[in-house]
């Protein structure tokens, strides 16, 4: 993904498939979108996100345990 396009994903609300707000995008690491949800961080593969109406929509069912595990890589490297 182009660097400019990655930056366009930052500081946006992230919503689920029903449009319910679940967090905010704070970083892009490798091919992962980093989301802050409450006090926790989650990493979602970029292929599972799309921008609509200035919000990031997650596609499909998110495995939050796995997303939290993936975010640990980001936490260790920032």
PDB file of N, CA and C in Angstrom:
ATOM      1  N   UNK A   1       0.853  -1.174   0.000  1.00  0.00           N
ATOM      2  CA  UNK A   1       0.000   0.000   0.000  1.00  0.00           C
ATOM      3  C   UNK A   1       0.896   1.234   0.000  1.00  0.00           C
ATOM      4  N   UNK A   2       0.510   2.234  -0.733  1.00  0.00           N
ATOM      5  CA  UNK A   2       1.287   3.461  -0.812  1.00  0.00           C
ATOM      6  C   UNK A   2       1.299   4.181   0.525  1.00  0.00           C
ATOM      7  N   UNK A   3       2.444   4.827   0.806  1.00  0.00           N
ATOM      8  CA  UNK A   3       2.604   5.530   2.074  1.00  0.00           C
ATOM      9  C   UNK A   3       1.513   6.585   2.279  1.00  0.00           C
ATOM     10  N   UNK A   4       1.210   7.337   1.227  1.00  0.00           N
ATOM     11  CA  UNK A   4       0.184   8.381   1.323  1.00  0.00           C
ATOM     12  C   UNK A   4      -1.174   7.769   1.678  1.00  0.00           C
ATOM     13  N   UNK A   5      -1.480   6.635   1.063  1.00  0.00           N
ATOM     14  CA  UNK A   5      -2.759   5.987   1.337  1.00  0.00           C
ATOM     15  C   UNK A   5      -2.801   5.473   2.780  1.00  0.00           C
ATOM     16  N   UNK A   6      -1.667   4.971   3.283  1.00  0.00           N
ATOM     17  CA  UNK A   6      -1.615   4.507   4.667  1.00  0.00           C
ATOM     18  C   UNK A   6      -1.895   5.653   5.630  1.00  0.00           C
ATOM     19  N   UNK A   7      -1.286   6.822   5.375  1.00  0.00           N
ATOM     20  CA  UNK A   7      -1.512   7.974   6.249  1.00  0.00           C
ATOM     21  C   UNK A   7      -2.975   8.401   6.240  1.00  0.00           C
ATOM     22  N   UNK A   8      -3.663   8.178   5.142  1.00  0.00           N
ATOM     23  CA  UNK A   8      -5.072   8.580   5.073  1.00  0.00           C
ATOM     24  C   UNK A   8      -5.953   7.721   5.984  1.00  0.00           C
ATOM     25  N   UNK A   9      -5.417   6.616   6.484  1.00  0.00           N
ATOM     26  CA  UNK A   9      -6.177   5.743   7.376  1.00  0.00           C
ATOM     27  C   UNK A   9      -6.072   6.155   8.845  1.00  0.00           C
ATOM     28  N   UNK A  10      -5.179   7.084   9.152  1.00  0.00           N
ATOM     29  CA  UNK A  10      -4.926   7.438  10.547  1.00  0.00           C
ATOM     30  C   UNK A  10      -5.955   8.416  11.098  1.00  0.00           C
ATOM     31  N   UNK A  11      -6.150   8.330  12.415  1.00  0.00           N
ATOM     32  CA  UNK A  11      -7.038   9.233  13.161  1.00  0.00           C
ATOM     33  C   UNK A  11      -8.470   9.228  12.624  1.00  0.00           C
ATOM     34  N   UNK A  12      -8.963   8.032  12.372  1.00  0.00           N
ATOM     35  CA  UNK A  12     -10.351   7.870  11.918  1.00  0.00           C
ATOM     36  C   UNK A  12     -11.068   6.918  12.870  1.00  0.00           C
ATOM     37  N   UNK A  13     -12.361   7.124  12.988  1.00  0.00           N
ATOM     38  CA  UNK A  13     -13.146   6.177  13.764  1.00  0.00           C
ATOM     39  C   UNK A  13     -13.252   4.873  12.986  1.00  0.00           C
ATOM     40  N   UNK A  14     -13.231   3.778  13.725  1.00  0.00           N
ATOM     41  CA  UNK A  14     -13.354   2.447  13.139  1.00  0.00           C
ATOM     42  C   UNK A  14     -14.696   1.882  13.584  1.00  0.00           C
ATOM     43  N   UNK A  15     -15.450   1.372  12.616  1.00  0.00           N
ATOM     44  CA  UNK A  15     -16.775   0.826  12.917  1.00  0.00           C
ATOM     45  C   UNK A  15     -16.872  -0.618  12.434  1.00  0.00           C
ATOM     46  N   UNK A  16     -17.774  -1.366  13.058  1.00  0.00           N
ATOM     47  CA  UNK A  16     -17.974  -2.754  12.645  1.00  0.00           C
ATOM     48  C   UNK A  16     -18.932  -2.817  11.457  1.00  0.00           C
ATOM     49  N   UNK A  17     -19.313  -4.009  11.079  1.00  0.00           N
ATOM     50  CA  UNK A  17     -20.170  -4.179   9.900  1.00  0.00           C
ATOM     51  C   UNK A  17     -21.557  -3.573  10.093  1.00  0.00           C
ATOM     52  N   UNK A  18     -21.955  -3.354  11.348  1.00  0.00           N
ATOM     53  CA  UNK A  18     -23.252  -2.734  11.640  1.00  0.00           C
ATOM     54  C   UNK A  18     -23.156  -1.226  11.805  1.00  0.00           C
ATOM     55  N   UNK A  19     -21.949  -0.662  11.637  1.00  0.00           N
ATOM     56  CA  UNK A  19     -21.766   0.775  11.778  1.00  0.00           C
ATOM     57  C   UNK A  19     -21.524   1.238  13.203  1.00  0.00           C
ATOM     58  N   UNK A  20     -21.368   0.291  14.145  1.00  0.00           N
ATOM     59  CA  UNK A  20     -21.131   0.629  15.551  1.00  0.00           C
ATOM     60  C   UNK A  20     -19.659   0.987  15.759  1.00  0.00           C
ATOM     61  N   UNK A  21     -19.415   2.144  16.391  1.00  0.00           N
ATOM     62  CA  UNK A  21     -18.044   2.595  16.642  1.00  0.00           C
ATOM     63  C   UNK A  21     -17.352   1.649  17.618  1.00  0.00           C
ATOM     64  N   UNK A  22     -16.145   1.201  17.228  1.00  0.00           N
ATOM     65  CA  UNK A  22     -15.411   0.293  18.099  1.00  0.00           C
ATOM     66  C   UNK A  22     -14.056   0.832  18.522  1.00  0.00           C
ATOM     67  N   UNK A  23     -13.587   1.902  17.906  1.00  0.00           N
ATOM     68  CA  UNK A  23     -12.299   2.456  18.291  1.00  0.00           C
ATOM     69  C   UNK A  23     -11.822   3.494  17.299  1.00  0.00           C
ATOM     70  N   UNK A  24     -10.505   3.777  17.364  1.00  0.00           N
ATOM     71  CA  UNK A  24      -9.903   4.767  16.478  1.00  0.00           C
ATOM     72  C   UNK A  24      -8.595   4.220  15.920  1.00  0.00           C
ATOM     73  N   UNK A  25      -8.348   4.493  14.648  1.00  0.00           N
ATOM     74  CA  UNK A  25      -7.097   4.052  14.025  1.00  0.00           C
ATOM     75  C   UNK A  25      -5.977   4.991  14.464  1.00  0.00           C
ATOM     76  N   UNK A  26      -4.838   4.402  14.866  1.00  0.00           N
ATOM     77  CA  UNK A  26      -3.745   5.237  15.363  1.00  0.00           C
ATOM     78  C   UNK A  26      -2.424   5.017  14.635  1.00  0.00           C
ATOM     79  N   UNK A  27      -2.308   3.902  13.898  1.00  0.00           N
ATOM     80  CA  UNK A  27      -1.040   3.631  13.224  1.00  0.00           C
ATOM     81  C   UNK A  27      -1.245   2.574  12.147  1.00  0.00           C
ATOM     82  N   UNK A  28      -0.281   2.512  11.243  1.00  0.00           N
ATOM     83  CA  UNK A  28      -0.205   1.416  10.285  1.00  0.00           C
ATOM     84  C   UNK A  28       1.170   0.805  10.468  1.00  0.00           C
ATOM     85  N   UNK A  29       1.204  -0.494  10.693  1.00  0.00           N
ATOM     86  CA  UNK A  29       2.457  -1.215  10.914  1.00  0.00           C
ATOM     87  C   UNK A  29       2.483  -2.403   9.964  1.00  0.00           C
ATOM     88  N   UNK A  30       3.491  -2.429   9.090  1.00  0.00           N
ATOM     89  CA  UNK A  30       3.573  -3.454   8.049  1.00  0.00           C
ATOM     90  C   UNK A  30       2.251  -3.468   7.279  1.00  0.00           C
ATOM     91  N   UNK A  31       1.523  -4.565   7.293  1.00  0.00           N
ATOM     92  CA  UNK A  31       0.239  -4.629   6.571  1.00  0.00           C
ATOM     93  C   UNK A  31      -0.945  -4.653   7.539  1.00  0.00           C
ATOM     94  N   UNK A  32      -0.749  -4.002   8.705  1.00  0.00           N
ATOM     95  CA  UNK A  32      -1.760  -4.026   9.753  1.00  0.00           C
ATOM     96  C   UNK A  32      -2.209  -2.619  10.134  1.00  0.00           C
ATOM     97  N   UNK A  33      -3.490  -2.462  10.345  1.00  0.00           N
ATOM     98  CA  UNK A  33      -4.031  -1.214  10.873  1.00  0.00           C
ATOM     99  C   UNK A  33      -4.121  -1.374  12.388  1.00  0.00           C
ATOM    100  N   UNK A  34      -3.516  -0.447  13.124  1.00  0.00           N
ATOM    101  CA  UNK A  34      -3.533  -0.499  14.581  1.00  0.00           C
ATOM    102  C   UNK A  34      -4.705   0.344  15.078  1.00  0.00           C
ATOM    103  N   UNK A  35      -5.518  -0.280  15.902  1.00  0.00           N
ATOM    104  CA  UNK A  35      -6.717   0.355  16.435  1.00  0.00           C
ATOM    105  C   UNK A  35      -6.604   0.433  17.952  1.00  0.00           C
ATOM    106  N   UNK A  36      -6.957   1.594  18.497  1.00  0.00           N
ATOM    107  CA  UNK A  36      -7.058   1.724  19.948  1.00  0.00           C
ATOM    108  C   UNK A  36      -8.529   1.621  20.305  1.00  0.00           C
ATOM    109  N   UNK A  37      -8.831   0.659  21.156  1.00  0.00           N
ATOM    110  CA  UNK A  37     -10.204   0.410  21.610  1.00  0.00           C
ATOM    111  C   UNK A  37     -10.159   0.408  23.129  1.00  0.00           C
ATOM    112  N   UNK A  38     -10.750   1.412  23.742  1.00  0.00           N
ATOM    113  CA  UNK A  38     -10.643   1.613  25.185  1.00  0.00           C
ATOM    114  C   UNK A  38      -9.158   1.761  25.532  1.00  0.00           C
ATOM    115  N   UNK A  39      -8.629   0.902  26.396  1.00  0.00           N
ATOM    116  CA  UNK A  39      -7.209   0.994  26.760  1.00  0.00           C
ATOM    117  C   UNK A  39      -6.365  -0.071  26.075  1.00  0.00           C
ATOM    118  N   UNK A  40      -6.921  -0.766  25.103  1.00  0.00           N
ATOM    119  CA  UNK A  40      -6.220  -1.855  24.430  1.00  0.00           C
ATOM    120  C   UNK A  40      -5.936  -1.515  22.976  1.00  0.00           C
ATOM    121  N   UNK A  41      -4.979  -2.257  22.406  1.00  0.00           N
ATOM    122  CA  UNK A  41      -4.591  -2.076  21.011  1.00  0.00           C
ATOM    123  C   UNK A  41      -4.849  -3.370  20.250  1.00  0.00           C
ATOM    124  N   UNK A  42      -5.275  -3.207  19.007  1.00  0.00           N
ATOM    125  CA  UNK A  42      -5.583  -4.338  18.141  1.00  0.00           C
ATOM    126  C   UNK A  42      -5.012  -4.068  16.762  1.00  0.00           C
ATOM    127  N   UNK A  43      -4.608  -5.124  16.072  1.00  0.00           N
ATOM    128  CA  UNK A  43      -4.057  -5.002  14.722  1.00  0.00           C
ATOM    129  C   UNK A  43      -4.939  -5.794  13.760  1.00  0.00           C
ATOM    130  N   UNK A  44      -5.426  -5.101  12.754  1.00  0.00           N
ATOM    131  CA  UNK A  44      -6.318  -5.697  11.759  1.00  0.00           C
ATOM    132  C   UNK A  44      -5.620  -5.654  10.402  1.00  0.00           C
ATOM    133  N   UNK A  45      -5.539  -6.782   9.694  1.00  0.00           N
ATOM    134  CA  UNK A  45      -4.937  -6.754   8.357  1.00  0.00           C
ATOM    135  C   UNK A  45      -5.641  -5.733   7.456  1.00  0.00           C
ATOM    136  N   UNK A  46      -4.842  -4.989   6.710  1.00  0.00           N
ATOM    137  CA  UNK A  46      -5.389  -3.939   5.842  1.00  0.00           C
ATOM    138  C   UNK A  46      -6.387  -4.480   4.826  1.00  0.00           C
ATOM    139  N   UNK A  47      -6.234  -5.739   4.440  1.00  0.00           N
ATOM    140  CA  UNK A  47      -7.167  -6.301   3.460  1.00  0.00           C
ATOM    141  C   UNK A  47      -8.583  -6.452   4.029  1.00  0.00           C
ATOM    142  N   UNK A  48      -8.726  -6.268   5.351  1.00  0.00           N
ATOM    143  CA  UNK A  48     -10.041  -6.381   5.982  1.00  0.00           C
ATOM    144  C   UNK A  48     -10.639  -5.033   6.371  1.00  0.00           C
ATOM    145  N   UNK A  49     -10.073  -3.942   5.827  1.00  0.00           N
ATOM    146  CA  UNK A  49     -10.610  -2.612   6.144  1.00  0.00           C
ATOM    147  C   UNK A  49     -10.933  -1.863   4.861  1.00  0.00           C
ATOM    148  N   UNK A  50     -11.919  -0.997   4.941  1.00  0.00           N
ATOM    149  CA  UNK A  50     -12.243  -0.114   3.825  1.00  0.00           C
ATOM    150  C   UNK A  50     -12.784   1.199   4.383  1.00  0.00           C
ATOM    151  N   UNK A  51     -12.538   2.279   3.662  1.00  0.00           N
ATOM    152  CA  UNK A  51     -12.991   3.601   4.091  1.00  0.00           C
ATOM    153  C   UNK A  51     -14.292   3.943   3.375  1.00  0.00           C
ATOM    154  N   UNK A  52     -15.297   4.296   4.182  1.00  0.00           N
ATOM    155  CA  UNK A  52     -16.588   4.753   3.659  1.00  0.00           C
ATOM    156  C   UNK A  52     -17.064   5.884   4.553  1.00  0.00           C
ATOM    157  N   UNK A  53     -17.463   6.983   3.949  1.00  0.00           N
ATOM    158  CA  UNK A  53     -18.010   8.118   4.708  1.00  0.00           C
ATOM    159  C   UNK A  53     -17.075   8.582   5.825  1.00  0.00           C
ATOM    160  N   UNK A  54     -15.791   8.674   5.514  1.00  0.00           N
ATOM    161  CA  UNK A  54     -14.772   9.140   6.461  1.00  0.00           C
ATOM    162  C   UNK A  54     -14.586   8.242   7.676  1.00  0.00           C
ATOM    163  N   UNK A  55     -15.104   7.038   7.633  1.00  0.00           N
ATOM    164  CA  UNK A  55     -14.907   6.074   8.712  1.00  0.00           C
ATOM    165  C   UNK A  55     -14.284   4.821   8.121  1.00  0.00           C
ATOM    166  N   UNK A  56     -13.562   4.110   8.955  1.00  0.00           N
ATOM    167  CA  UNK A  56     -12.985   2.837   8.534  1.00  0.00           C
ATOM    168  C   UNK A  56     -13.953   1.731   8.932  1.00  0.00           C
ATOM    169  N   UNK A  57     -14.354   0.956   7.953  1.00  0.00           N
ATOM    170  CA  UNK A  57     -15.264  -0.159   8.184  1.00  0.00           C
ATOM    171  C   UNK A  57     -14.467  -1.460   8.148  1.00  0.00           C
ATOM    172  N   UNK A  58     -14.699  -2.306   9.138  1.00  0.00           N
ATOM    173  CA  UNK A  58     -14.068  -3.619   9.165  1.00  0.00           C
ATOM    174  C   UNK A  58     -14.946  -4.588   8.403  1.00  0.00           C
ATOM    175  N   UNK A  59     -14.304  -5.403   7.574  1.00  0.00           N
ATOM    176  CA  UNK A  59     -15.041  -6.395   6.789  1.00  0.00           C
ATOM    177  C   UNK A  59     -14.914  -7.754   7.458  1.00  0.00           C
ATOM    178  N   UNK A  60     -15.992  -8.449   7.542  1.00  0.00           N
ATOM    179  CA  UNK A  60     -15.971  -9.791   8.099  1.00  0.00           C
ATOM    180  C   UNK A  60     -15.991  -9.791   9.621  1.00  0.00           C
ATOM    181  N   UNK A  61     -15.748 -10.957  10.176  1.00  0.00           N
ATOM    182  CA  UNK A  61     -15.763 -11.142  11.622  1.00  0.00           C
ATOM    183  C   UNK A  61     -14.340 -10.996  12.150  1.00  0.00           C
ATOM    184  N   UNK A  62     -14.171 -10.139  13.137  1.00  0.00           N
ATOM    185  CA  UNK A  62     -12.848  -9.904  13.718  1.00  0.00           C
ATOM    186  C   UNK A  62     -12.622 -10.884  14.863  1.00  0.00           C
ATOM    187  N   UNK A  63     -11.481 -11.532  14.831  1.00  0.00           N
ATOM    188  CA  UNK A  63     -11.068 -12.381  15.947  1.00  0.00           C
ATOM    189  C   UNK A  63     -10.242 -11.496  16.878  1.00  0.00           C
ATOM    190  N   UNK A  64     -10.905 -10.916  17.878  1.00  0.00           N
ATOM    191  CA  UNK A  64     -10.267  -9.902  18.712  1.00  0.00           C
ATOM    192  C   UNK A  64      -9.063 -10.436  19.474  1.00  0.00           C
ATOM    193  N   UNK A  65      -9.089 -11.705  19.886  1.00  0.00           N
ATOM    194  CA  UNK A  65      -7.925 -12.276  20.585  1.00  0.00           C
ATOM    195  C   UNK A  65      -6.710 -12.290  19.671  1.00  0.00           C
ATOM    196  N   UNK A  66      -6.913 -12.706  18.434  1.00  0.00           N
ATOM    197  CA  UNK A  66      -5.820 -12.741  17.449  1.00  0.00           C
ATOM    198  C   UNK A  66      -5.356 -11.320  17.119  1.00  0.00           C
ATOM    199  N   UNK A  67      -6.300 -10.388  16.989  1.00  0.00           N
ATOM    200  CA  UNK A  67      -5.954  -9.000  16.684  1.00  0.00           C
ATOM    201  C   UNK A  67      -5.119  -8.387  17.807  1.00  0.00           C
ATOM    202  N   UNK A  68      -5.423  -8.745  19.034  1.00  0.00           N
ATOM    203  CA  UNK A  68      -4.641  -8.239  20.174  1.00  0.00           C
ATOM    204  C   UNK A  68      -3.235  -8.828  20.151  1.00  0.00           C
ATOM    205  N   UNK A  69      -3.136 -10.114  19.821  1.00  0.00           N
ATOM    206  CA  UNK A  69      -1.823 -10.773  19.682  1.00  0.00           C
ATOM    207  C   UNK A  69      -0.979 -10.082  18.618  1.00  0.00           C
ATOM    208  N   UNK A  70      -1.580  -9.808  17.474  1.00  0.00           N
ATOM    209  CA  UNK A  70      -0.855  -9.146  16.387  1.00  0.00           C
ATOM    210  C   UNK A  70      -0.381  -7.755  16.801  1.00  0.00           C
ATOM    211  N   UNK A  71      -1.156  -7.073  17.614  1.00  0.00           N
ATOM    212  CA  UNK A  71      -0.774  -5.733  18.069  1.00  0.00           C
ATOM    213  C   UNK A  71       0.450  -5.776  18.974  1.00  0.00           C
ATOM    214  N   UNK A  72       0.700  -6.901  19.618  1.00  0.00           N
ATOM    215  CA  UNK A  72       1.884  -7.029  20.480  1.00  0.00           C
ATOM    216  C   UNK A  72       3.167  -6.814  19.678  1.00  0.00           C
ATOM    217  N   UNK A  73       3.202  -7.263  18.433  1.00  0.00           N
ATOM    218  CA  UNK A  73       4.377  -7.024  17.566  1.00  0.00           C
ATOM    219  C   UNK A  73       4.611  -5.539  17.392  1.00  0.00           C
ATOM    220  N   UNK A  74       3.535  -4.801  17.158  1.00  0.00           N
ATOM    221  CA  UNK A  74       3.633  -3.351  16.986  1.00  0.00           C
ATOM    222  C   UNK A  74       4.124  -2.702  18.272  1.00  0.00           C
ATOM    223  N   UNK A  75       3.556  -3.097  19.409  1.00  0.00           N
ATOM    224  CA  UNK A  75       3.937  -2.519  20.701  1.00  0.00           C
ATOM    225  C   UNK A  75       5.426  -2.726  20.965  1.00  0.00           C
ATOM    226  N   UNK A  76       5.942  -3.897  20.638  1.00  0.00           N
ATOM    227  CA  UNK A  76       7.361  -4.202  20.882  1.00  0.00           C
ATOM    228  C   UNK A  76       8.298  -3.442  19.955  1.00  0.00           C
ATOM    229  N   UNK A  77       7.792  -2.967  18.827  1.00  0.00           N
ATOM    230  CA  UNK A  77       8.661  -2.333  17.828  1.00  0.00           C
ATOM    231  C   UNK A  77       8.491  -0.829  17.695  1.00  0.00           C
ATOM    232  N   UNK A  78       7.674  -0.213  18.528  1.00  0.00           N
ATOM    233  CA  UNK A  78       7.531   1.252  18.454  1.00  0.00           C
ATOM    234  C   UNK A  78       8.223   1.916  19.618  1.00  0.00           C
TER     235      UNK A  78
END
